[in-house]
PDB file of C-alpha atoms in Angstrom:
ATOM      1  CA  MET A 257      23.366  26.783 -24.902  1.00 47.00           C
ATOM      2  CA  LEU A 258      19.797  27.501 -23.801  1.00 45.00           C
ATOM      3  CA  TYR A 259      17.676  29.809 -25.970  1.00 41.00           C
ATOM      4  CA  ILE A 260      14.442  31.391 -24.722  1.00 39.00           C
ATOM      5  CA  ALA A 261      12.086  33.849 -26.409  1.00 40.00           C
ATOM      6  CA  ALA A 262      10.391  36.447 -24.215  1.00 39.00           C
ATOM      7  CA  ASP A 263       7.955  39.328 -24.626  1.00 35.00           C
ATOM      8  CA  VAL A 264       9.080  42.651 -23.168  1.00 33.00           C
ATOM      9  CA  VAL A 265       6.346  44.503 -21.284  1.00 31.00           C
ATOM     10  CA  PRO A 266       7.420  48.063 -20.367  1.00 29.00           C
ATOM     11  CA  SER A 267       6.861  49.126 -16.781  1.00 29.00           C
ATOM     12  CA  SER A 268       7.379  52.475 -15.091  1.00 30.00           C
ATOM     13  CA  CYS A 269       7.313  50.871 -11.634  1.00 33.00           C
ATOM     14  CA  PRO A 270      10.854  49.993 -10.402  1.00 32.00           C
ATOM     15  CA  ILE A 271       9.599  47.341  -7.988  1.00 34.00           C
ATOM     16  CA  MET A 272       7.697  45.591 -10.786  1.00 31.00           C
ATOM     17  CA  LEU A 273      10.802  45.643 -12.963  1.00 32.00           C
ATOM     18  CA  ALA A 274      12.701  43.951 -10.144  1.00 34.00           C
ATOM     19  CA  ILE A 275       9.958  41.348  -9.791  1.00 35.00           C
ATOM     20  CA  ARG A 276       9.971  40.575 -13.499  1.00 39.00           C
ATOM     21  CA  SER A 277      13.773  40.560 -13.647  1.00 41.00           C
ATOM     22  CA  ILE A 278      14.160  37.824 -11.090  1.00 45.00           C
ATOM     23  CA  SER A 279      11.148  35.617 -11.856  1.00 50.00           C
ATOM     24  CA  LEU A 280      12.856  34.028 -14.867  1.00 52.00           C
ATOM     25  CA  CYS A 281      16.112  33.839 -12.927  1.00 57.00           C
ATOM     26  CA  PHE A 282      14.619  31.728 -10.125  1.00 59.00           C
ATOM     27  CA  ILE A 283      12.899  29.309 -12.513  1.00 54.00           C
ATOM     28  CA  LEU A 284      16.027  28.806 -14.621  1.00 53.00           C
ATOM     29  CA  CYS A 285      18.022  28.054 -11.486  1.00 60.00           C
ATOM     30  CA  LEU A 286      15.658  25.148 -10.849  1.00 61.00           C
ATOM     31  CA  ILE A 287      15.461  23.980 -14.465  1.00 54.00           C
ATOM     32  CA  LEU A 288      19.127  23.479 -15.245  1.00 51.00           C
ATOM     33  CA  PRO A 289      19.849  23.511 -12.276  1.00 46.00           C
ATOM     34  CA  SER A 290      22.279  26.217 -13.225  1.00 32.00           C
ATOM     35  CA  ALA A 291      23.019  29.868 -12.888  1.00 30.00           C
ATOM     36  CA  PRO A 292      21.025  32.947 -12.053  1.00 29.00           C
ATOM     37  CA  PHE A 293      19.646  35.147 -14.815  1.00 29.00           C
ATOM     38  CA  ALA A 294      18.694  38.785 -14.402  1.00 31.00           C
ATOM     39  CA  PHE A 295      17.135  41.608 -16.417  1.00 30.00           C
ATOM     40  CA  ALA A 296      14.453  39.479 -18.094  1.00 30.00           C
ATOM     41  CA  HIS A 297      12.051  42.437 -17.915  1.00 28.00           C
ATOM     42  CA  ASN A 298       8.946  40.616 -18.975  1.00 30.00           C
ATOM     43  CA  ALA A 299       5.593  39.561 -17.641  1.00 29.00           C
ATOM     44  CA  GLY A 300       5.725  36.252 -19.464  1.00 32.00           C
ATOM     45  CA  VAL A 301       8.109  33.829 -21.111  1.00 33.00           C
ATOM     46  CA  ASP A 302       6.856  32.110 -24.237  1.00 32.00           C
ATOM     47  CA  GLU A 303       7.269  28.442 -25.047  1.00 31.00           C
ATOM     48  CA  SER A 304      10.879  27.671 -25.926  1.00 35.00           C
ATOM     49  CA  ALA A 305      13.263  24.809 -26.508  1.00 33.00           C
ATOM     50  CA  ASN A 306      13.125  23.742 -22.867  1.00 38.00           C
ATOM     51  CA  GLY A 307       9.390  24.359 -22.564  1.00 39.00           C
ATOM     52  CA  ALA A 308       9.693  27.154 -20.024  1.00 40.00           C
ATOM     53  CA  ARG A 309       6.813  29.563 -19.536  1.00 40.00           C
ATOM     54  CA  VAL A 310       6.383  32.046 -16.687  1.00 38.00           C
ATOM     55  CA  THR A 311       3.364  34.336 -16.261  1.00 41.00           C
ATOM     56  CA  MET A 312       2.504  36.849 -13.560  1.00 37.00           C
ATOM     57  CA  SER A 313      -0.914  36.682 -11.920  1.00 39.00           C
ATOM     58  CA  GLN A 314      -2.909  38.187  -9.064  1.00 39.00           C
ATOM     59  CA  ASN A 315      -2.215  37.358  -5.435  1.00 42.00           C
ATOM     60  CA  ASP A 316      -2.806  33.763  -4.394  1.00 40.00           C
ATOM     61  CA  PRO A 317      -5.127  33.711  -1.348  1.00 36.00           C
ATOM     62  CA  TYR A 318      -3.653  30.370  -0.261  1.00 33.00           C
ATOM     63  CA  ALA A 319      -0.015  31.437  -0.444  1.00 39.00           C
ATOM     64  CA  GLN A 320       1.527  32.852   2.718  1.00 38.00           C
ATOM     65  CA  PRO A 321       4.479  35.269   2.439  1.00 33.00           C
ATOM     66  CA  SER A 322       7.579  33.860   4.077  1.00 36.00           C
ATOM     67  CA  ARG A 323      11.145  35.019   4.574  1.00 37.00           C
ATOM     68  CA  VAL A 324      13.672  32.615   3.109  1.00 39.00           C
ATOM     69  CA  ARG A 325      15.446  30.606   5.799  1.00 42.00           C
ATOM     70  CA  LEU A 326      18.919  29.664   4.654  1.00 48.00           C
ATOM     71  CA  GLU A 327      19.926  26.409   6.311  1.00 44.00           C
ATOM     72  CA  GLY A 328      23.272  26.314   8.093  1.00 47.00           C
ATOM     73  CA  GLN A 329      23.419  30.135   8.257  1.00 60.00           C
ATOM     74  CA  VAL A 330      24.284  30.379   4.555  1.00 78.00           C
ATOM     75  CA  GLU A 331      24.159  34.062   3.667  1.00 88.00           C
ATOM     76  CA  HIS A 332      24.465  36.110   0.499  1.00 92.00           C
ATOM     77  CA  SER A 333      27.698  37.870  -0.384  1.00 92.00           C
ATOM     78  CA  GLU A 334      27.958  41.540   0.583  1.00 93.00           C
ATOM     79  CA  HIS A 335      29.522  42.313  -2.792  1.00 92.00           C
ATOM     80  CA  LEU A 336      30.952  40.550  -5.858  1.00 93.00           C
ATOM     81  CA  PRO A 337      34.105  41.215  -7.921  1.00 93.00           C
ATOM     82  CA  GLU A 338      33.825  43.748 -10.740  1.00 94.00           C
ATOM     83  CA  LEU A 339      32.888  42.493 -14.169  1.00 94.00           C
ATOM     84  CA  ASP A 340      35.513  42.126 -16.882  1.00 93.00           C
ATOM     85  CA  GLU A 341      35.780  45.530 -18.601  1.00 94.00           C
ATOM     86  CA  ARG A 342      35.026  43.834 -21.938  1.00 94.00           C
ATOM     87  CA  PHE A 343      31.448  43.306 -20.738  1.00 95.00           C
ATOM     88  CA  LEU A 344      30.657  46.787 -19.450  1.00 96.00           C
ATOM     89  CA  PRO A 345      27.896  48.984 -20.942  1.00 95.00           C
ATOM     90  CA  GLY A 346      29.028  50.877 -24.038  1.00 96.00           C
ATOM     91  CA  ARG A 347      31.258  48.033 -25.275  1.00 97.00           C
ATOM     92  CA  ARG A 348      30.477  45.884 -28.311  1.00 97.00           C
ATOM     93  CA  PHE A 349      29.331  42.446 -27.201  1.00 96.00           C
ATOM     94  CA  ASP A 350      31.857  39.662 -27.862  1.00 94.00           C
ATOM     95  CA  ALA A 351      29.855  36.428 -27.851  1.00 91.00           C
ATOM     96  CA  LYS A 352      32.944  34.234 -28.181  1.00 90.00           C
ATOM     97  CA  ALA A 353      34.602  35.804 -25.146  1.00 90.00           C
ATOM     98  CA  PHE A 354      31.413  35.662 -23.067  1.00 91.00           C
ATOM     99  CA  ARG A 355      30.227  32.131 -23.857  1.00 83.00           C
ATOM    100  CA  THR A 356      33.218  30.096 -22.761  1.00 76.00           C
ATOM    101  CA  ALA A 357      33.143  26.296 -22.886  1.00 68.00           C
ATOM    102  CA  PRO A 358      32.726  24.329 -19.625  1.00 71.00           C
ATOM    103  CA  THR A 359      36.073  23.916 -17.896  1.00 81.00           C
ATOM    104  CA  LYS A 360      34.982  22.329 -14.606  1.00 88.00           C
ATOM    105  CA  GLU A 361      33.136  19.093 -13.874  1.00 90.00           C
ATOM    106  CA  GLU A 362      32.034  18.234 -10.358  1.00 93.00           C
ATOM    107  CA  TRP A 363      30.041  15.198  -9.234  1.00 96.00           C
ATOM    108  CA  VAL A 364      27.885  15.663  -6.130  1.00 96.00           C
ATOM    109  CA  LYS A 365      25.956  12.935  -4.292  1.00 97.00           C
ATOM    110  CA  ILE A 366      22.354  14.025  -3.741  1.00 96.00           C
ATOM    111  CA  PRO A 367      19.545  12.500  -1.634  1.00 97.00           C
ATOM    112  CA  SER A 368      17.079  10.231  -3.428  1.00 96.00           C
ATOM    113  CA  TRP A 369      14.143  12.590  -2.767  1.00 97.00           C
ATOM    114  CA  LEU A 370      15.776  15.211  -5.018  1.00 96.00           C
ATOM    115  CA  ALA A 371      16.425  12.798  -7.906  1.00 96.00           C
ATOM    116  CA  GLY A 372      13.996  12.540 -10.796  1.00 95.00           C
ATOM    117  CA  VAL A 373      11.932  14.692 -13.126  1.00 94.00           C
ATOM    118  CA  PHE A 374       9.759  17.400 -11.578  1.00 94.00           C
ATOM    119  CA  ALA A 375       7.022  19.569 -13.063  1.00 92.00           C
ATOM    120  CA  ILE A 376       7.116  23.200 -11.936  1.00 88.00           C
ATOM    121  CA  ARG A 377       3.689  24.794 -12.251  1.00 84.00           C
ATOM    122  CA  LYS A 378       3.761  27.435  -9.555  1.00 82.00           C
ATOM    123  CA  SER A 379       6.066  29.832  -7.754  1.00 87.00           C
ATOM    124  CA  ILE A 380       5.296  32.571  -5.234  1.00 92.00           C
ATOM    125  CA  LEU A 381       7.116  35.874  -4.863  1.00 91.00           C
ATOM    126  CA  THR A 382       7.256  36.620  -1.144  1.00 94.00           C
ATOM    127  CA  ALA A 383       9.548  39.653  -0.797  1.00 94.00           C
ATOM    128  CA  VAL A 384      11.829  42.111  -2.601  1.00 93.00           C
ATOM    129  CA  THR A 385      14.545  44.131  -0.856  1.00 94.00           C
ATOM    130  CA  ASN A 386      15.920  47.261  -2.551  1.00 94.00           C
ATOM    131  CA  TYR A 387      19.380  47.931  -1.115  1.00 93.00           C
ATOM    132  CA  GLU A 388      19.793  51.282  -2.875  1.00 88.00           C
ATOM    133  CA  LYS A 389      16.667  52.648  -1.158  1.00 92.00           C
ATOM    134  CA  GLY A 390      16.931  50.597   2.004  1.00 93.00           C
ATOM    135  CA  GLU A 391      13.406  49.254   1.471  1.00 94.00           C
ATOM    136  CA  ARG A 392      11.868  45.819   1.804  1.00 94.00           C
ATOM    137  CA  LYS A 393       8.401  44.971   0.489  1.00 94.00           C
ATOM    138  CA  ASP A 394       6.528  41.761   1.264  1.00 94.00           C
ATOM    139  CA  PHE A 395       4.427  40.169  -1.460  1.00 89.00           C
ATOM    140  CA  ASN A 396       1.953  37.360  -1.881  1.00 88.00           C
ATOM    141  CA  ARG A 397       2.164  37.091  -5.644  1.00 88.00           C
ATOM    142  CA  ASN A 398       1.435  33.851  -7.445  1.00 87.00           C
ATOM    143  CA  GLU A 399       3.362  33.137 -10.657  1.00 80.00           C
ATOM    144  CA  LYS A 400       2.181  30.411 -12.968  1.00 77.00           C
ATOM    145  CA  VAL A 401       5.035  28.366 -14.383  1.00 74.00           C
ATOM    146  CA  GLU A 402       5.064  25.730 -17.106  1.00 78.00           C
ATOM    147  CA  THR A 403       8.340  23.855 -17.183  1.00 79.00           C
ATOM    148  CA  HIS A 404      10.211  20.935 -15.617  1.00 84.00           C
ATOM    149  CA  ALA A 405      13.460  20.252 -13.780  1.00 87.00           C
ATOM    150  CA  VAL A 406      15.683  17.171 -13.827  1.00 90.00           C
ATOM    151  CA  TYR A 407      17.950  16.266 -10.912  1.00 93.00           C
ATOM    152  CA  GLY A 408      20.433  13.403 -10.801  1.00 95.00           C
ATOM    153  CA  HIS A 409      22.553  12.025 -13.630  1.00 96.00           C
ATOM    154  CA  GLN A 410      24.080   8.711 -12.538  1.00 97.00           C
ATOM    155  CA  LYS A 411      23.801   6.001  -9.862  1.00 97.00           C
ATOM    156  CA  ASP A 412      26.740   4.098  -8.380  1.00 97.00           C
ATOM    157  CA  ALA A 413      26.922   0.418  -7.407  1.00 96.00           C
ATOM    158  CA  ALA A 414      25.793   1.219  -3.857  1.00 96.00           C
ATOM    159  CA  GLY A 415      22.633   2.913  -5.132  1.00 97.00           C
ATOM    160  CA  ASN A 416      23.781   6.489  -4.460  1.00 97.00           C
ATOM    161  CA  ILE A 417      22.602   9.091  -6.952  1.00 97.00           C
ATOM    162  CA  TRP A 418      25.009  11.703  -8.299  1.00 97.00           C
ATOM    163  CA  GLN A 419      24.518  15.111  -9.895  1.00 95.00           C
ATOM    164  CA  LEU A 420      26.960  16.488 -12.490  1.00 93.00           C
ATOM    165  CA  ASN A 421      27.771  20.208 -12.432  1.00 88.00           C
ATOM    166  CA  ARG A 422      29.501  21.589 -15.511  1.00 87.00           C
ATOM    167  CA  THR A 423      30.567  25.221 -15.383  1.00 88.00           C
ATOM    168  CA  PRO A 424      30.612  27.753 -16.846  1.00 87.00           C
ATOM    169  CA  PHE A 425      27.488  27.533 -18.987  1.00 83.00           C
ATOM    170  CA  SER A 426      25.309  30.119 -20.711  1.00 83.00           C
ATOM    171  CA  ALA A 427      21.788  30.953 -21.850  1.00 83.00           C
ATOM    172  CA  VAL A 428      20.271  33.452 -24.279  1.00 86.00           C
ATOM    173  CA  VAL A 429      16.887  35.178 -23.888  1.00 80.00           C
ATOM    174  CA  ARG A 430      15.520  36.898 -27.024  1.00 82.00           C
ATOM    175  CA  MET A 431      13.480  39.958 -26.055  1.00 78.00           C
ATOM    176  CA  GLY A 432      12.754  41.816 -29.280  1.00 81.00           C
ATOM    177  CA  ARG A 433      15.029  44.875 -29.534  1.00 90.00           C
ATOM    178  CA  VAL A 434      17.357  43.566 -26.840  1.00 91.00           C
ATOM    179  CA  THR A 435      18.913  40.173 -26.154  1.00 90.00           C
ATOM    180  CA  GLN A 436      19.855  38.900 -22.706  1.00 88.00           C
ATOM    181  CA  TYR A 437      23.060  36.862 -22.407  1.00 90.00           C
ATOM    182  CA  SER A 438      23.572  35.063 -19.091  1.00 88.00           C
ATOM    183  CA  ARG A 439      26.481  32.948 -17.910  1.00 90.00           C
ATOM    184  CA  GLY A 440      26.701  30.630 -14.936  1.00 87.00           C
ATOM    185  CA  ASP A 441      30.201  30.768 -13.498  1.00 90.00           C
ATOM    186  CA  THR A 442      29.506  28.737 -10.355  1.00 88.00           C
ATOM    187  CA  ALA A 443      27.007  26.061  -9.327  1.00 88.00           C
ATOM    188  CA  GLU A 444      27.820  24.908  -5.813  1.00 91.00           C
ATOM    189  CA  PHE A 445      26.040  22.428  -3.557  1.00 92.00           C
ATOM    190  CA  LEU A 446      26.873  24.147  -0.274  1.00 93.00           C
ATOM    191  CA  GLU A 447      24.984  21.670   1.916  1.00 93.00           C
ATOM    192  CA  VAL A 448      23.743  18.188   1.083  1.00 95.00           C
ATOM    193  CA  CYS A 449      21.874  16.713   4.058  1.00 95.00           C
ATOM    194  CA  PRO A 450      19.161  14.076   4.482  1.00 95.00           C
ATOM    195  CA  ASP A 451      16.501  16.756   5.003  1.00 95.00           C
ATOM    196  CA  HIS A 452      17.710  19.662   2.849  1.00 95.00           C
ATOM    197  CA  VAL A 453      20.040  20.700   0.029  1.00 95.00           C
ATOM    198  CA  VAL A 454      21.446  24.216  -0.403  1.00 94.00           C
ATOM    199  CA  ILE A 455      22.580  25.315  -3.873  1.00 92.00           C
ATOM    200  CA  ARG A 456      24.394  28.547  -4.760  1.00 92.00           C
ATOM    201  CA  HIS A 457      24.794  30.021  -8.252  1.00 90.00           C
ATOM    202  CA  THR A 458      26.628  33.120  -9.442  1.00 92.00           C
ATOM    203  CA  GLY A 459      27.194  34.698 -12.820  1.00 92.00           C
ATOM    204  CA  PRO A 460      26.926  37.812 -15.025  1.00 93.00           C
ATOM    205  CA  THR A 461      24.056  38.879 -17.265  1.00 91.00           C
ATOM    206  CA  LEU A 462      24.236  41.349 -20.151  1.00 93.00           C
ATOM    207  CA  LEU A 463      21.538  43.178 -22.070  1.00 93.00           C
ATOM    208  CA  VAL A 464      22.635  43.762 -25.671  1.00 95.00           C
ATOM    209  CA  ASN A 465      21.008  45.919 -28.354  1.00 95.00           C
ATOM    210  CA  SER A 466      19.917  43.340 -30.946  1.00 93.00           C
ATOM    211  CA  GLU A 467      20.552  45.732 -33.844  1.00 94.00           C
ATOM    212  CA  THR A 468      23.840  47.401 -32.899  1.00 96.00           C
ATOM    213  CA  GLY A 469      25.396  44.652 -30.783  1.00 96.00           C
ATOM    214  CA  MET A 470      26.295  47.159 -28.065  1.00 97.00           C
ATOM    215  CA  ILE A 471      25.991  46.278 -24.376  1.00 97.00           C
ATOM    216  CA  VAL A 472      23.348  48.503 -22.789  1.00 96.00           C
ATOM    217  CA  ARG A 473      23.236  47.030 -19.288  1.00 93.00           C
ATOM    218  CA  ALA A 474      25.348  44.654 -17.194  1.00 95.00           C
ATOM    219  CA  SER A 475      24.724  42.963 -13.863  1.00 93.00           C
ATOM    220  CA  GLN A 476      25.659  39.997 -11.720  1.00 94.00           C
ATOM    221  CA  THR A 477      23.480  37.735  -9.607  1.00 91.00           C
ATOM    222  CA  GLU A 478      23.870  35.301  -6.749  1.00 93.00           C
ATOM    223  CA  SER A 479      21.124  32.831  -5.963  1.00 91.00           C
ATOM    224  CA  ILE A 480      20.796  30.596  -2.896  1.00 93.00           C
ATOM    225  CA  THR A 481      18.122  27.894  -3.087  1.00 92.00           C
ATOM    226  CA  VAL A 482      17.106  25.595  -0.234  1.00 94.00           C
ATOM    227  CA  CYS A 483      15.359  22.403  -1.391  1.00 94.00           C
ATOM    228  CA  THR A 484      13.440  20.241   1.086  1.00 96.00           C
ATOM    229  CA  PRO A 485      11.331  17.087   0.603  1.00 97.00           C
ATOM    230  CA  ASP A 486       7.556  17.490   0.608  1.00 95.00           C
ATOM    231  CA  GLY A 487       6.231  13.949   0.474  1.00 94.00           C
ATOM    232  CA  ALA A 488       7.060  12.675  -3.026  1.00 93.00           C
ATOM    233  CA  ASN A 489       7.622  16.253  -4.166  1.00 95.00           C
ATOM    234  CA  VAL A 490      10.118  19.048  -3.440  1.00 95.00           C
ATOM    235  CA  LEU A 491       9.722  22.556  -2.012  1.00 95.00           C
ATOM    236  CA  ALA A 492      12.321  25.100  -3.160  1.00 93.00           C
ATOM    237  CA  ARG A 493      12.823  28.334  -1.210  1.00 93.00           C
ATOM    238  CA  GLY A 494      15.157  30.728  -2.939  1.00 91.00           C
ATOM    239  CA  SER A 495      16.593  34.208  -2.783  1.00 92.00           C
ATOM    240  CA  ILE A 496      18.296  35.937  -5.703  1.00 90.00           C
ATOM    241  CA  LYS A 497      20.529  38.926  -5.035  1.00 94.00           C
ATOM    242  CA  ALA A 498      21.390  41.266  -7.910  1.00 93.00           C
ATOM    243  CA  PHE A 499      24.627  43.284  -8.122  1.00 95.00           C
ATOM    244  CA  ASP A 500      25.762  45.972 -10.550  1.00 94.00           C
ATOM    245  CA  ALA A 501      28.817  45.699 -12.821  1.00 94.00           C
ATOM    246  CA  GLN A 502      31.014  47.022 -10.003  1.00 94.00           C
ATOM    247  CA  GLY A 503      29.768  44.287  -7.651  1.00 94.00           C
ATOM    248  CA  ARG A 504      27.538  46.520  -5.503  1.00 95.00           C
ATOM    249  CA  ALA A 505      24.266  45.051  -4.230  1.00 95.00           C
ATOM    250  CA  ILE A 506      21.087  46.308  -5.936  1.00 94.00           C
ATOM    251  CA  ASP A 507      18.186  44.180  -4.742  1.00 93.00           C
ATOM    252  CA  CYS A 508      17.154  40.708  -3.605  1.00 94.00           C
ATOM    253  CA  ALA A 509      13.965  38.767  -4.334  1.00 91.00           C
ATOM    254  CA  GLU A 510      12.649  35.805  -2.351  1.00 93.00           C
ATOM    255  CA  ARG A 511      10.522  33.062  -3.863  1.00 91.00           C
ATOM    256  CA  ILE A 512       8.989  29.667  -3.180  1.00 93.00           C
ATOM    257  CA  ALA A 513       8.534  27.092  -5.935  1.00 91.00           C
ATOM    258  CA  PHE A 514       6.641  23.809  -5.883  1.00 92.00           C
ATOM    259  CA  LEU A 515       8.203  20.858  -7.730  1.00 93.00           C
ATOM    260  CA  ARG A 516       5.870  17.932  -8.389  1.00 94.00           C
ATOM    261  CA  ARG A 517       7.562  14.631  -9.226  1.00 96.00           C
ATOM    262  CA  THR A 518       6.448  13.261 -12.595  1.00 96.00           C
ATOM    263  CA  LYS A 519       9.102  10.604 -13.269  1.00 95.00           C
ATOM    264  CA  PRO A 520      11.555   8.663 -11.099  1.00 96.00           C
ATOM    265  CA  PHE A 521      15.302   8.971 -11.498  1.00 96.00           C
ATOM    266  CA  GLN A 522      16.804   7.681 -14.747  1.00 96.00           C
ATOM    267  CA  ALA A 523      20.517   7.707 -15.545  1.00 96.00           C
ATOM    268  CA  ASP A 524      21.631  10.159 -18.237  1.00 95.00           C
ATOM    269  CA  PRO A 525      23.705   8.252 -20.828  1.00 95.00           C
ATOM    270  CA  THR A 526      25.426  11.444 -21.993  1.00 94.00           C
ATOM    271  CA  THR A 527      27.190  11.723 -18.622  1.00 94.00           C
ATOM    272  CA  GLU A 528      28.252   8.065 -18.348  1.00 96.00           C
ATOM    273  CA  GLU A 529      31.865   8.540 -19.466  1.00 96.00           C
ATOM    274  CA  SER A 530      32.383  11.476 -17.125  1.00 95.00           C
ATOM    275  CA  PHE A 531      30.981   9.432 -14.245  1.00 97.00           C
ATOM    276  CA  LYS A 532      33.316   6.523 -15.020  1.00 97.00           C
ATOM    277  CA  ARG A 533      36.288   8.889 -14.902  1.00 96.00           C
ATOM    278  CA  PHE A 534      35.046  10.271 -11.596  1.00 96.00           C
ATOM    279  CA  LEU A 535      34.673   6.803 -10.021  1.00 96.00           C
ATOM    280  CA  PHE A 536      38.106   5.763 -11.275  1.00 95.00           C
ATOM    281  CA  SER A 537      39.608   8.901  -9.747  1.00 94.00           C
ATOM    282  CA  GLN A 538      37.857   8.180  -6.432  1.00 92.00           C
ATOM    283  CA  ARG A 539      39.211   4.624  -6.341  1.00 91.00           C
ATOM    284  CA  ALA A 540      42.711   5.801  -7.196  1.00 91.00           C
ATOM    285  CA  ASN A 541      42.631   8.402  -4.429  1.00 88.00           C
ATOM    286  CA  ALA A 542      41.357   5.852  -1.913  1.00 87.00           C
ATOM    287  CA  GLU A 543      44.126   3.394  -2.795  1.00 85.00           C
ATOM    288  CA  SER A 544      46.811   6.073  -2.553  1.00 84.00           C
ATOM    289  CA  HIS A 545      45.803   6.796   1.037  1.00 80.00           C
ATOM    290  CA  ARG A 546      45.922   3.197   2.216  1.00 77.00           C
TER     291      ARG A 546
END
């Protein structure tokens, strides 16, 4: 479970609320790397257990707005399934039902340029599309970020590096009078190529009244992030599409983040047993097909 404290800054501008909603979402997708998170209506995220901090700033004169190019024609979903009725607005929040334990483990081989520890100090909001109004607005907004991301968990005998995805998983964002509960139901590596990696995340997010425990808002998000090597570093271009509780599209924000490598890959000892089981299963499957 990931806990984050955040300051809520009211805004009467819908487009700014959309910007603030998805800024934390994009950064968390890179940190875990895990699921999307919506409705973090804040201009900044204070220091927390994972060291994440996001602040909005004025336009960056060196940042050029850019539409996200999704490699291999990967596109967002037109709609998502409806949320479980237990998690709709007006219901009392059931933390036990929402925060289910991981039930799926998947090992994915990733390129060496994506493996290691990366500092994330900057992201750029480039566009927001409002599907309800049929409007798209381009931006050139710099967002200062203070956090890090770790990719790669184990290395096999041939030197290949592997990433472990455990789903579902959840995170909690404390925002004063309301608390945001987010769950990552999927974390899929759609494309893993020598020159790019495409990752998709989906999951619900609930806003809960901290005093009454009642759900006041519910949404779902789908993020698609394209990572490419940039020398020793990584460039992440992402788009995060928000849906309502009925699965109807609301808006989509596009961002670019810059990941600077700070440490090389190191195996994670907490995933060693899972990796051994995975390798054993691979060998058994290979032998059965001989």
